[in-house]
Amino acid sequence: MLIRTGRDGFQHPTASEITPRAVYEDRRRLLKWMATGAAGAALAQWAQREAFAQQVTRPGKLAPLQVVRSTVPGAVTMEKITEYKDATSYNNFYEFGTDKGDPVENAHTLKPSPWTVEIEGLVKKPAKFALEDLVKLAPQEERIYRLRCVEGWSMVIPWVGYSLAKLIEKVEPQGSAKFVEFVSLADRKQMPYVGSRVLDWPYVEGLRMDEAMHPLTLLTFGMYGEVLPNQNGAPVRVVVPWKYGFKSGKSIVKIRFTDQMPKTAWNKAAANEYGFYSNVNPNVDHPRWSQATERRIGEDGLFARKRKTLMFNGYEPQVGQLYAGMDLKKNY
Ligand SMILES: Nc1nc2c(c(=O)[nH]1)N[C@H]1C(S)=C(S)[C@@H](COP(=O)(O)O)O[C@H]1N2
Ligand SMILES: [Mo]
C-alpha cells in the first residue's frame, strides 16, 4: 500500500520497502531481525535518505510527476543536489548546438508531444508506445544519481523514471538479442544542428543486454519532480549512472534489440576516444586528458577543489560484477 504525503507528493515506504521481503513475510524472523539492530540501521538509513530526498524542490516550471521512492540499491545518493538552473542551462545536446549554453537557448523548437517510441528488432513483442502509455508502464521513481560527463564535470540530479528492465520484460527479447540500441530523434525541422557534420545523425547509443537490464539503468521521463525540460532530453531519455554522460541518449524514438554491438554516434566519430563501454574509470585516461578528477557543477568558485572521480562513478558495488574478468583498459 502506498501512503500519499500531502506537501510534496512523496510516498512513504511500507515495511516491505525497508525490510527484506523474506524477513517481513515471516513475523518470527522479523522480530529476531529487529533484535539484531539491523532494523534500526535500516530505518536510520531510510530516514537519512528521506532527509536528502527532501532537498528536491519542484521548480514549478513544468508539469509535475507523481513519484514513489525508489528501493533500488544505490539509487539515491546523499550528495548535494545540483541546482535546477545549472542542470538545465549547462548541457550537452548536440542536436541544438555544441556550446553548453546552446540547448537551453535553442531546444524550444523541440516538440515533445505527441511522441511515440518504437520497440523493434529481436523481440517477441515489437511495439509502438505513445508516450502517455509508456509513462504508465510502471510507477515513476525518484532516483538521485551522479552524472559524470567524459569532459570532466559532474552533477547530482534527481531523475524521475523507472528501470528500463520493466519495459524490456514487457516486450520479451528473443534469446539471440545481445545488445540494445537507443536512437534519438533526428529532425532538422525541430533540431537546428542535425545535418551539421559534428556527428553522424541520428544520435545512437547502446548497451549490452545485462547493462540494459540492470535496475539502475533508468528510462527517464522527468527531473526535479517534473517532466524533462527539452534541453535535458524531453520527453524520454535513458540515464546510465555508472557510464559517461554521453551513453545516456536523449529524446529517444527507437529502442532496437540486436545481436551486434551497436555502432554508436561517438564511437563512429572517434573510436580511439569513445569506446562502446565508456564506464566511468579514473584509471583509464581519455587520450587527450586525465579522467582522475572532476569538477562538480555549482562548486566551481575560485577555491573549489576538484573531486576524485570514482570507479564506475561510485556505483561499483552495484555494477562491478557486470565486468568481472574484463580488461577495462581494452574495453574502454
Ligand atoms: N541525443 C543526444 N543525447 C545526448 C547528448 C547529445 O548530444 N545528443 N549528449 C550526451 C552527453 S555528452 C551528456 S554529458 C548528457 C548530458 O545530459 P544533461 O544535459 O541532461 O546533463 O547527455 C547525453 N545525451
Ligand atoms: Mo558528456
mmCIF file of C-alpha atoms and ligand atoms in Angstrom:
data_model
loop_
_atom_site.group_PDB
_atom_site.id
_atom_site.type_symbol
_atom_site.label_atom_id
_atom_site.label_comp_id
_atom_site.label_asym_id
_atom_site.label_seq_id
_atom_site.Cartn_x
_atom_site.Cartn_y
_atom_site.Cartn_z
ATOM 1 C CA MET A 1 0.000 0.000 0.000
ATOM 2 C CA LEU A 2 1.197 3.457 -0.807
ATOM 3 C CA ILE A 3 0.525 6.353 1.517
ATOM 4 C CA ARG A 4 0.463 9.781 -0.040
ATOM 5 C CA THR A 5 2.004 12.596 1.912
ATOM 6 C CA GLY A 6 0.413 15.919 1.339
ATOM 7 C CA ARG A 7 3.047 18.517 0.829
ATOM 8 C CA ASP A 8 5.406 17.143 -1.741
ATOM 9 C CA GLY A 9 3.718 14.110 -3.221
ATOM 10 C CA PHE A 10 6.372 11.717 -1.942
ATOM 11 C CA GLN A 11 5.124 8.415 -0.772
ATOM 12 C CA HIS A 12 6.421 6.907 2.410
ATOM 13 C CA PRO A 13 7.822 3.427 2.239
ATOM 14 C CA THR A 14 5.893 0.489 3.566
ATOM 15 C CA ALA A 15 7.553 -2.098 5.781
ATOM 16 C CA SER A 16 8.226 -4.189 2.684
ATOM 17 C CA GLU A 17 10.338 -1.404 1.263
ATOM 18 C CA ILE A 18 12.572 -1.035 4.285
ATOM 19 C CA THR A 19 12.963 -4.672 5.277
ATOM 20 C CA PRO A 20 13.918 -7.566 3.052
ATOM 21 C CA ARG A 21 10.703 -9.124 1.844
ATOM 22 C CA ALA A 22 11.503 -12.572 3.269
ATOM 23 C CA VAL A 23 12.021 -11.112 6.708
ATOM 24 C CA TYR A 24 8.827 -9.137 6.617
ATOM 25 C CA GLU A 25 6.757 -12.063 5.444
ATOM 26 C CA ASP A 26 7.803 -14.121 8.442
ATOM 27 C CA ARG A 27 6.809 -12.414 11.671
ATOM 28 C CA ARG A 28 9.046 -14.522 13.907
ATOM 29 C CA ARG A 29 12.050 -13.809 11.744
ATOM 30 C CA LEU A 30 11.124 -10.141 11.642
ATOM 31 C CA LEU A 31 11.214 -9.904 15.444
ATOM 32 C CA LYS A 32 14.582 -11.659 15.545
ATOM 33 C CA TRP A 33 15.924 -9.370 12.857
ATOM 34 C CA MET A 34 14.734 -6.304 14.713
ATOM 35 C CA ALA A 35 16.504 -7.541 17.847
ATOM 36 C CA THR A 36 19.828 -7.658 15.971
ATOM 37 C CA GLY A 37 19.651 -3.928 15.436
ATOM 38 C CA ALA A 38 19.573 -4.253 11.678
ATOM 39 C CA ALA A 39 16.089 -2.798 11.682
ATOM 40 C CA GLY A 40 17.325 0.304 13.418
ATOM 41 C CA ALA A 41 20.116 0.677 10.916
ATOM 42 C CA ALA A 42 17.729 0.252 8.003
ATOM 43 C CA LEU A 43 15.377 2.802 9.465
ATOM 44 C CA ALA A 44 18.176 5.250 10.155
ATOM 45 C CA GLN A 45 19.390 4.828 6.606
ATOM 46 C CA TRP A 46 15.906 5.346 5.293
ATOM 47 C CA ALA A 47 15.427 8.479 7.394
ATOM 48 C CA GLN A 48 18.715 9.862 6.122
ATOM 49 C CA ARG A 49 17.774 9.198 2.514
ATOM 50 C CA GLU A 50 14.398 10.740 3.157
ATOM 51 C CA ALA A 51 16.039 13.861 4.513
ATOM 52 C CA PHE A 52 18.208 14.121 1.434
ATOM 53 C CA ALA A 53 15.364 13.486 -0.937
ATOM 54 C CA GLN A 54 13.513 16.338 0.738
ATOM 55 C CA GLN A 55 16.090 18.627 -0.806
ATOM 56 C CA VAL A 56 14.351 18.074 -4.106
ATOM 57 C CA THR A 57 12.234 21.082 -4.724
ATOM 58 C CA ARG A 58 9.974 21.354 -7.649
ATOM 59 C CA PRO A 59 10.970 24.279 -9.786
ATOM 60 C CA GLY A 60 7.321 24.737 -10.723
ATOM 61 C CA LYS A 61 8.082 25.381 -14.358
ATOM 62 C CA LEU A 62 6.771 22.231 -15.994
ATOM 63 C CA ALA A 63 4.138 19.555 -15.398
ATOM 64 C CA PRO A 64 4.685 17.707 -12.098
ATOM 65 C CA LEU A 65 5.083 13.934 -11.991
ATOM 66 C CA GLN A 66 3.760 11.687 -9.243
ATOM 67 C CA VAL A 67 6.727 9.844 -7.781
ATOM 68 C CA VAL A 68 7.336 6.982 -5.387
ATOM 69 C CA ARG A 69 10.532 6.340 -3.508
ATOM 70 C CA SER A 70 12.971 4.055 -5.263
ATOM 71 C CA THR A 71 14.013 0.925 -3.414
ATOM 72 C CA VAL A 72 16.747 0.006 -5.898
ATOM 73 C CA PRO A 73 20.099 -0.274 -4.075
ATOM 74 C CA GLY A 74 22.330 2.705 -4.855
ATOM 75 C CA ALA A 75 19.522 4.700 -6.462
ATOM 76 C CA VAL A 76 19.670 7.633 -4.059
ATOM 77 C CA THR A 77 22.989 9.344 -3.452
ATOM 78 C CA MET A 78 23.216 11.600 -0.438
ATOM 79 C CA GLU A 79 25.317 14.244 -2.103
ATOM 80 C CA LYS A 80 24.081 17.780 -2.508
ATOM 81 C CA ILE A 81 21.741 18.117 -5.432
ATOM 82 C CA THR A 82 22.823 20.380 -8.281
ATOM 83 C CA GLU A 83 20.683 23.480 -8.695
ATOM 84 C CA TYR A 84 17.919 23.163 -11.273
ATOM 85 C CA LYS A 85 19.116 26.247 -13.073
ATOM 86 C CA ASP A 86 22.583 24.715 -13.539
ATOM 87 C CA ALA A 87 21.253 21.319 -14.600
ATOM 88 C CA THR A 88 19.041 22.958 -17.213
ATOM 89 C CA SER A 89 21.428 25.565 -18.621
ATOM 90 C CA TYR A 90 24.749 23.688 -18.852
ATOM 91 C CA ASN A 91 24.004 20.856 -21.265
ATOM 92 C CA ASN A 92 25.314 18.641 -23.991
ATOM 93 C CA PHE A 93 22.707 18.111 -26.687
ATOM 94 C CA TYR A 94 24.487 18.497 -29.984
ATOM 95 C CA GLU A 95 21.268 18.479 -31.996
ATOM 96 C CA PHE A 96 20.847 22.009 -30.606
ATOM 97 C CA GLY A 97 24.441 23.207 -30.813
ATOM 98 C CA THR A 98 27.835 22.321 -29.374
ATOM 99 C CA ASP A 99 28.150 25.006 -26.692
ATOM 100 C CA LYS A 100 26.918 24.224 -23.177
ATOM 101 C CA GLY A 101 24.520 27.162 -23.367
ATOM 102 C CA ASP A 102 23.070 26.271 -26.778
ATOM 103 C CA PRO A 103 20.482 23.658 -25.762
ATOM 104 C CA VAL A 104 18.692 25.884 -23.247
ATOM 105 C CA GLU A 105 18.538 28.617 -25.843
ATOM 106 C CA ASN A 106 17.576 26.514 -28.872
ATOM 107 C CA ALA A 107 15.617 23.492 -27.650
ATOM 108 C CA HIS A 108 12.294 25.327 -27.524
ATOM 109 C CA THR A 109 11.763 24.147 -31.123
ATOM 110 C CA LEU A 110 11.592 20.518 -29.983
ATOM 111 C CA LYS A 111 8.023 19.235 -29.801
ATOM 112 C CA PRO A 112 7.893 16.562 -27.078
ATOM 113 C CA SER A 113 4.215 15.872 -27.672
ATOM 114 C CA PRO A 114 2.817 13.915 -29.444
ATOM 115 C CA TRP A 115 5.641 11.361 -29.167
ATOM 116 C CA THR A 116 5.973 7.673 -29.875
ATOM 117 C CA VAL A 117 8.716 5.210 -29.029
ATOM 118 C CA GLU A 118 9.148 2.220 -31.287
ATOM 119 C CA ILE A 119 10.457 -1.083 -29.952
ATOM 120 C CA GLU A 120 11.904 -3.231 -32.713
ATOM 121 C CA GLY A 121 14.457 -5.836 -33.674
ATOM 122 C CA LEU A 122 14.947 -9.123 -31.846
ATOM 123 C CA VAL A 123 11.854 -9.042 -29.627
ATOM 124 C CA LYS A 124 8.820 -11.273 -29.445
ATOM 125 C CA LYS A 125 6.515 -8.310 -28.968
ATOM 126 C CA PRO A 126 7.602 -5.367 -31.091
ATOM 127 C CA ALA A 127 5.529 -2.331 -30.185
ATOM 128 C CA LYS A 128 4.892 1.336 -30.744
ATOM 129 C CA PHE A 129 4.188 3.147 -27.500
ATOM 130 C CA ALA A 130 2.516 6.504 -27.309
ATOM 131 C CA LEU A 131 4.402 8.416 -24.629
ATOM 132 C CA GLU A 132 1.303 8.522 -22.373
ATOM 133 C CA ASP A 133 1.240 4.715 -22.339
ATOM 134 C CA LEU A 134 4.982 4.348 -21.835
ATOM 135 C CA VAL A 135 4.871 6.669 -18.823
ATOM 136 C CA LYS A 136 2.234 4.457 -17.188
ATOM 137 C CA LEU A 137 4.021 1.150 -17.691
ATOM 138 C CA ALA A 138 5.493 1.237 -14.166
ATOM 139 C CA PRO A 139 5.444 3.568 -11.145
ATOM 140 C CA GLN A 140 7.636 6.635 -11.580
ATOM 141 C CA GLU A 141 10.518 6.528 -9.099
ATOM 142 C CA GLU A 142 12.776 9.287 -7.916
ATOM 143 C CA ARG A 143 16.473 8.441 -8.322
ATOM 144 C CA ILE A 144 19.214 10.795 -7.225
ATOM 145 C CA TYR A 145 22.179 9.961 -9.465
ATOM 146 C CA ARG A 146 25.604 11.377 -10.089
ATOM 147 C CA LEU A 147 26.107 12.240 -13.750
ATOM 148 C CA ARG A 148 29.743 12.328 -14.895
ATOM 149 C CA CYS A 149 30.476 13.782 -18.310
ATOM 150 C CA VAL A 150 33.508 12.475 -20.202
ATOM 151 C CA GLU A 151 34.658 16.100 -20.391
ATOM 152 C CA GLY A 152 35.443 16.140 -16.664
ATOM 153 C CA TRP A 153 32.449 17.728 -14.954
ATOM 154 C CA SER A 154 29.663 16.214 -12.919
ATOM 155 C CA MET A 155 26.265 16.972 -11.437
ATOM 156 C CA VAL A 156 23.839 15.335 -8.991
ATOM 157 C CA ILE A 157 20.380 15.126 -10.474
ATOM 158 C CA PRO A 158 17.073 13.813 -9.115
ATOM 159 C CA TRP A 159 15.699 11.939 -12.109
ATOM 160 C CA VAL A 160 12.203 10.507 -12.414
ATOM 161 C CA GLY A 161 11.539 7.287 -14.267
ATOM 162 C CA TYR A 162 11.539 3.513 -13.903
ATOM 163 C CA SER A 163 14.051 0.748 -14.560
ATOM 164 C CA LEU A 164 14.394 0.137 -18.282
ATOM 165 C CA ALA A 165 14.218 -3.568 -17.356
ATOM 166 C CA LYS A 166 10.471 -3.153 -16.781
ATOM 167 C CA LEU A 167 9.957 -2.193 -20.415
ATOM 168 C CA ILE A 168 12.357 -4.872 -21.643
ATOM 169 C CA GLU A 169 10.452 -7.558 -19.752
ATOM 170 C CA LYS A 170 7.193 -6.415 -21.385
ATOM 171 C CA VAL A 171 8.482 -6.720 -24.945
ATOM 172 C CA GLU A 172 10.204 -10.083 -24.385
ATOM 173 C CA PRO A 173 13.584 -10.055 -26.136
ATOM 174 C CA GLN A 174 14.478 -13.115 -28.171
ATOM 175 C CA GLY A 175 17.309 -15.330 -26.960
ATOM 176 C CA SER A 176 19.505 -14.005 -29.756
ATOM 177 C CA ALA A 177 19.250 -10.377 -28.527
ATOM 178 C CA LYS A 178 22.609 -9.373 -27.031
ATOM 179 C CA PHE A 179 22.504 -5.568 -27.217
ATOM 180 C CA VAL A 180 20.040 -2.704 -27.015
ATOM 181 C CA GLU A 181 20.332 0.326 -29.255
ATOM 182 C CA PHE A 182 18.807 3.716 -28.437
ATOM 183 C CA VAL A 183 18.022 6.049 -31.288
ATOM 184 C CA SER A 184 17.373 9.734 -30.645
ATOM 185 C CA LEU A 185 15.115 11.909 -32.754
ATOM 186 C CA ALA A 186 16.891 13.486 -35.734
ATOM 187 C CA ASP A 187 14.505 16.014 -37.245
ATOM 188 C CA ARG A 188 16.066 19.031 -38.899
ATOM 189 C CA LYS A 189 12.841 20.965 -38.529
ATOM 190 C CA GLN A 190 12.979 20.682 -34.752
ATOM 191 C CA MET A 191 16.735 20.351 -34.249
ATOM 192 C CA PRO A 192 18.799 23.050 -35.944
ATOM 193 C CA TYR A 193 22.154 21.240 -35.762
ATOM 194 C CA VAL A 194 21.004 17.915 -37.189
ATOM 195 C CA GLY A 195 22.749 17.993 -40.537
ATOM 196 C CA SER A 196 25.859 19.632 -39.112
ATOM 197 C CA ARG A 197 28.906 17.469 -39.517
ATOM 198 C CA VAL A 198 29.948 17.065 -35.855
ATOM 199 C CA LEU A 199 28.178 13.705 -35.596
ATOM 200 C CA ASP A 200 26.571 11.167 -37.893
ATOM 201 C CA TRP A 201 22.855 11.591 -37.105
ATOM 202 C CA PRO A 202 20.734 10.238 -35.569
ATOM 203 C CA TYR A 203 22.469 10.141 -32.179
ATOM 204 C CA VAL A 204 22.749 6.448 -31.371
ATOM 205 C CA GLU A 205 23.825 4.828 -28.133
ATOM 206 C CA GLY A 206 23.791 1.272 -26.918
ATOM 207 C CA LEU A 207 24.176 -1.116 -24.018
ATOM 208 C CA ARG A 208 24.862 -4.784 -23.578
ATOM 209 C CA MET A 209 21.686 -6.610 -22.593
ATOM 210 C CA ASP A 210 22.788 -7.183 -18.988
ATOM 211 C CA GLU A 211 23.655 -3.476 -18.643
ATOM 212 C CA ALA A 212 20.275 -2.515 -20.045
ATOM 213 C CA MET A 213 18.577 -4.917 -17.619
ATOM 214 C CA HIS A 214 20.441 -3.590 -14.577
ATOM 215 C CA PRO A 215 17.921 -1.949 -12.222
ATOM 216 C CA LEU A 216 19.968 1.285 -12.082
ATOM 217 C CA THR A 217 19.510 1.838 -15.836
ATOM 218 C CA LEU A 218 16.702 4.335 -15.866
ATOM 219 C CA LEU A 219 14.136 5.057 -18.542
ATOM 220 C CA THR A 220 13.748 8.692 -17.644
ATOM 221 C CA PHE A 221 10.728 10.945 -18.043
ATOM 222 C CA GLY A 222 11.462 13.715 -15.592
ATOM 223 C CA MET A 223 13.788 15.515 -13.219
ATOM 224 C CA TYR A 224 13.260 17.552 -10.048
ATOM 225 C CA GLY A 225 9.727 16.125 -9.789
ATOM 226 C CA GLU A 226 8.612 17.434 -13.176
ATOM 227 C CA VAL A 227 8.680 16.322 -16.794
ATOM 228 C CA LEU A 228 12.032 16.733 -18.560
ATOM 229 C CA PRO A 229 12.825 20.148 -19.977
ATOM 230 C CA ASN A 230 13.549 19.952 -23.727
ATOM 231 C CA GLN A 231 17.265 20.627 -23.263
ATOM 232 C CA ASN A 232 17.581 17.606 -20.946
ATOM 233 C CA GLY A 233 16.080 15.189 -23.446
ATOM 234 C CA ALA A 234 12.290 15.512 -23.342
ATOM 235 C CA PRO A 235 10.089 13.639 -23.339
ATOM 236 C CA VAL A 236 12.060 10.439 -22.662
ATOM 237 C CA ARG A 237 15.751 9.577 -22.332
ATOM 238 C CA VAL A 238 17.983 6.976 -20.797
ATOM 239 C CA VAL A 239 20.226 7.556 -17.769
ATOM 240 C CA VAL A 240 23.030 5.069 -17.048
ATOM 241 C CA PRO A 241 24.712 6.422 -13.920
ATOM 242 C CA TRP A 242 27.946 4.397 -13.957
ATOM 243 C CA LYS A 243 28.832 5.416 -17.516
ATOM 244 C CA TYR A 244 29.972 8.700 -19.009
ATOM 245 C CA GLY A 245 27.061 11.008 -19.746
ATOM 246 C CA PHE A 246 27.123 10.504 -23.497
ATOM 247 C CA LYS A 247 25.869 6.921 -23.047
ATOM 248 C CA SER A 248 22.579 8.428 -21.863
ATOM 249 C CA GLY A 249 20.792 9.263 -25.118
ATOM 250 C CA LYS A 250 18.163 11.995 -25.099
ATOM 251 C CA SER A 251 14.770 12.349 -26.804
ATOM 252 C CA ILE A 252 14.568 8.692 -27.751
ATOM 253 C CA VAL A 253 12.289 7.496 -30.559
ATOM 254 C CA LYS A 254 13.517 3.950 -31.070
ATOM 255 C CA ILE A 255 14.774 1.098 -28.914
ATOM 256 C CA ARG A 256 16.163 -1.727 -31.006
ATOM 257 C CA PHE A 257 17.286 -5.186 -29.859
ATOM 258 C CA THR A 258 20.217 -6.595 -31.809
ATOM 259 C CA ASP A 259 22.770 -9.393 -31.853
ATOM 260 C CA GLN A 260 25.538 -6.979 -32.924
ATOM 261 C CA MET A 261 27.283 -4.346 -30.842
ATOM 262 C CA PRO A 262 25.588 -1.091 -31.870
ATOM 263 C CA LYS A 263 27.632 1.460 -33.800
ATOM 264 C CA THR A 264 27.268 4.434 -31.527
ATOM 265 C CA ALA A 265 27.471 8.058 -32.666
ATOM 266 C CA TRP A 266 30.544 8.894 -30.583
ATOM 267 C CA ASN A 267 32.331 5.677 -31.410
ATOM 268 C CA LYS A 268 31.853 6.395 -35.111
ATOM 269 C CA ALA A 269 33.139 9.939 -34.620
ATOM 270 C CA ALA A 270 36.309 8.946 -32.697
ATOM 271 C CA ALA A 271 36.706 5.241 -31.909
ATOM 272 C CA ASN A 272 40.029 5.722 -30.100
ATOM 273 C CA GLU A 273 38.442 8.220 -27.691
ATOM 274 C CA TYR A 274 34.951 6.816 -27.108
ATOM 275 C CA GLY A 275 34.600 3.089 -26.743
ATOM 276 C CA PHE A 276 31.382 1.138 -26.516
ATOM 277 C CA TYR A 277 31.549 0.567 -22.762
ATOM 278 C CA SER A 278 32.565 4.024 -21.564
ATOM 279 C CA ASN A 279 32.309 3.083 -17.927
ATOM 280 C CA VAL A 280 33.481 5.888 -15.689
ATOM 281 C CA ASN A 281 37.032 4.874 -14.791
ATOM 282 C CA PRO A 282 39.567 7.186 -13.115
ATOM 283 C CA ASN A 283 42.383 4.794 -14.111
ATOM 284 C CA VAL A 284 41.790 4.957 -17.849
ATOM 285 C CA ASP A 285 42.522 8.383 -19.253
ATOM 286 C CA HIS A 286 40.904 9.860 -22.299
ATOM 287 C CA PRO A 287 43.663 10.100 -24.956
ATOM 288 C CA ARG A 288 43.634 13.891 -24.589
ATOM 289 C CA TRP A 289 43.029 14.364 -20.854
ATOM 290 C CA SER A 290 43.014 12.660 -17.459
ATOM 291 C CA GLN A 291 39.839 11.146 -16.049
ATOM 292 C CA ALA A 292 41.152 11.028 -12.456
ATOM 293 C CA THR A 293 39.253 14.075 -11.191
ATOM 294 C CA GLU A 294 36.121 16.032 -11.918
ATOM 295 C CA ARG A 295 34.634 19.446 -11.349
ATOM 296 C CA ARG A 296 31.202 19.445 -9.706
ATOM 297 C CA ILE A 297 28.968 21.984 -11.411
ATOM 298 C CA GLY A 298 27.934 24.572 -8.821
ATOM 299 C CA GLU A 299 31.196 24.214 -6.923
ATOM 300 C CA ASP A 300 33.344 25.980 -9.459
ATOM 301 C CA GLY A 301 34.276 29.009 -7.387
ATOM 302 C CA LEU A 302 37.841 30.224 -7.190
ATOM 303 C CA PHE A 303 38.699 27.918 -4.290
ATOM 304 C CA ALA A 304 36.627 24.909 -5.280
ATOM 305 C CA ARG A 305 38.651 21.728 -5.180
ATOM 306 C CA LYS A 306 38.433 19.117 -7.850
ATOM 307 C CA ARG A 307 36.819 15.882 -6.745
ATOM 308 C CA LYS A 308 38.334 12.473 -7.242
ATOM 309 C CA THR A 309 36.440 10.513 -9.849
ATOM 310 C CA LEU A 310 35.207 7.190 -8.507
ATOM 311 C CA MET A 311 35.394 3.822 -10.231
ATOM 312 C CA PHE A 312 32.119 3.241 -12.084
ATOM 313 C CA ASN A 313 31.172 6.735 -10.904
ATOM 314 C CA GLY A 314 30.716 5.329 -7.385
ATOM 315 C CA TYR A 315 28.355 2.548 -8.460
ATOM 316 C CA GLU A 316 30.960 -0.209 -8.277
ATOM 317 C CA PRO A 317 29.161 -2.163 -5.522
ATOM 318 C CA GLN A 318 26.088 -2.359 -7.729
ATOM 319 C CA VAL A 319 27.579 -2.871 -11.200
ATOM 320 C CA GLY A 320 31.195 -4.062 -10.803
ATOM 321 C CA GLN A 321 30.090 -7.667 -11.218
ATOM 322 C CA LEU A 322 28.883 -6.979 -14.782
ATOM 323 C CA TYR A 323 32.515 -6.556 -15.832
ATOM 324 C CA ALA A 324 34.208 -9.313 -13.837
ATOM 325 C CA GLY A 325 37.173 -10.677 -15.759
ATOM 326 C CA MET A 326 37.091 -7.954 -18.415
ATOM 327 C CA ASP A 327 40.154 -5.875 -19.220
ATOM 328 C CA LEU A 328 38.754 -2.401 -18.677
ATOM 329 C CA LYS A 329 41.748 -0.758 -20.350
ATOM 330 C CA LYS A 330 40.931 -2.573 -23.584
ATOM 331 C CA ASN A 331 37.184 -2.371 -23.152
ATOM 332 C CA TYR A 332 37.037 1.371 -22.505
HETATM 333 N N1 LIG B 1 20.647 12.858 -28.352
HETATM 334 C C1 LIG B 1 21.671 13.247 -27.580
HETATM 335 N N2 LIG B 1 21.808 12.711 -26.352
HETATM 336 C C2 LIG B 1 22.832 13.102 -25.551
HETATM 337 C C3 LIG B 1 23.794 14.043 -25.994
HETATM 338 C C4 LIG B 1 23.618 14.594 -27.290
HETATM 339 O O1 LIG B 1 24.411 15.428 -27.770
HETATM 340 N N3 LIG B 1 22.554 14.181 -28.050
HETATM 341 N N4 LIG B 1 24.837 14.394 -25.151
HETATM 342 C C5 LIG B 1 25.218 13.436 -24.097
HETATM 343 C C6 LIG B 1 26.184 13.962 -23.142
HETATM 344 S S1 LIG B 1 27.781 14.160 -23.710
HETATM 345 C C7 LIG B 1 25.873 14.197 -21.832
HETATM 346 S S2 LIG B 1 27.065 14.623 -20.700
HETATM 347 C C8 LIG B 1 24.477 14.117 -21.361
HETATM 348 C C9 LIG B 1 24.088 15.427 -20.692
HETATM 349 O O2 LIG B 1 22.818 15.340 -20.125
HETATM 350 P P1 LIG B 1 22.197 16.622 -19.394
HETATM 351 O O3 LIG B 1 22.321 17.782 -20.339
HETATM 352 O O4 LIG B 1 20.786 16.281 -19.089
HETATM 353 O O5 LIG B 1 23.016 16.850 -18.156
HETATM 354 O O6 LIG B 1 23.552 13.854 -22.423
HETATM 355 C C10 LIG B 1 23.992 12.898 -23.369
HETATM 356 N N5 LIG B 1 22.920 12.566 -24.281
HETATM 357 MO MO MO B 2 29.095 14.307 -21.843
#
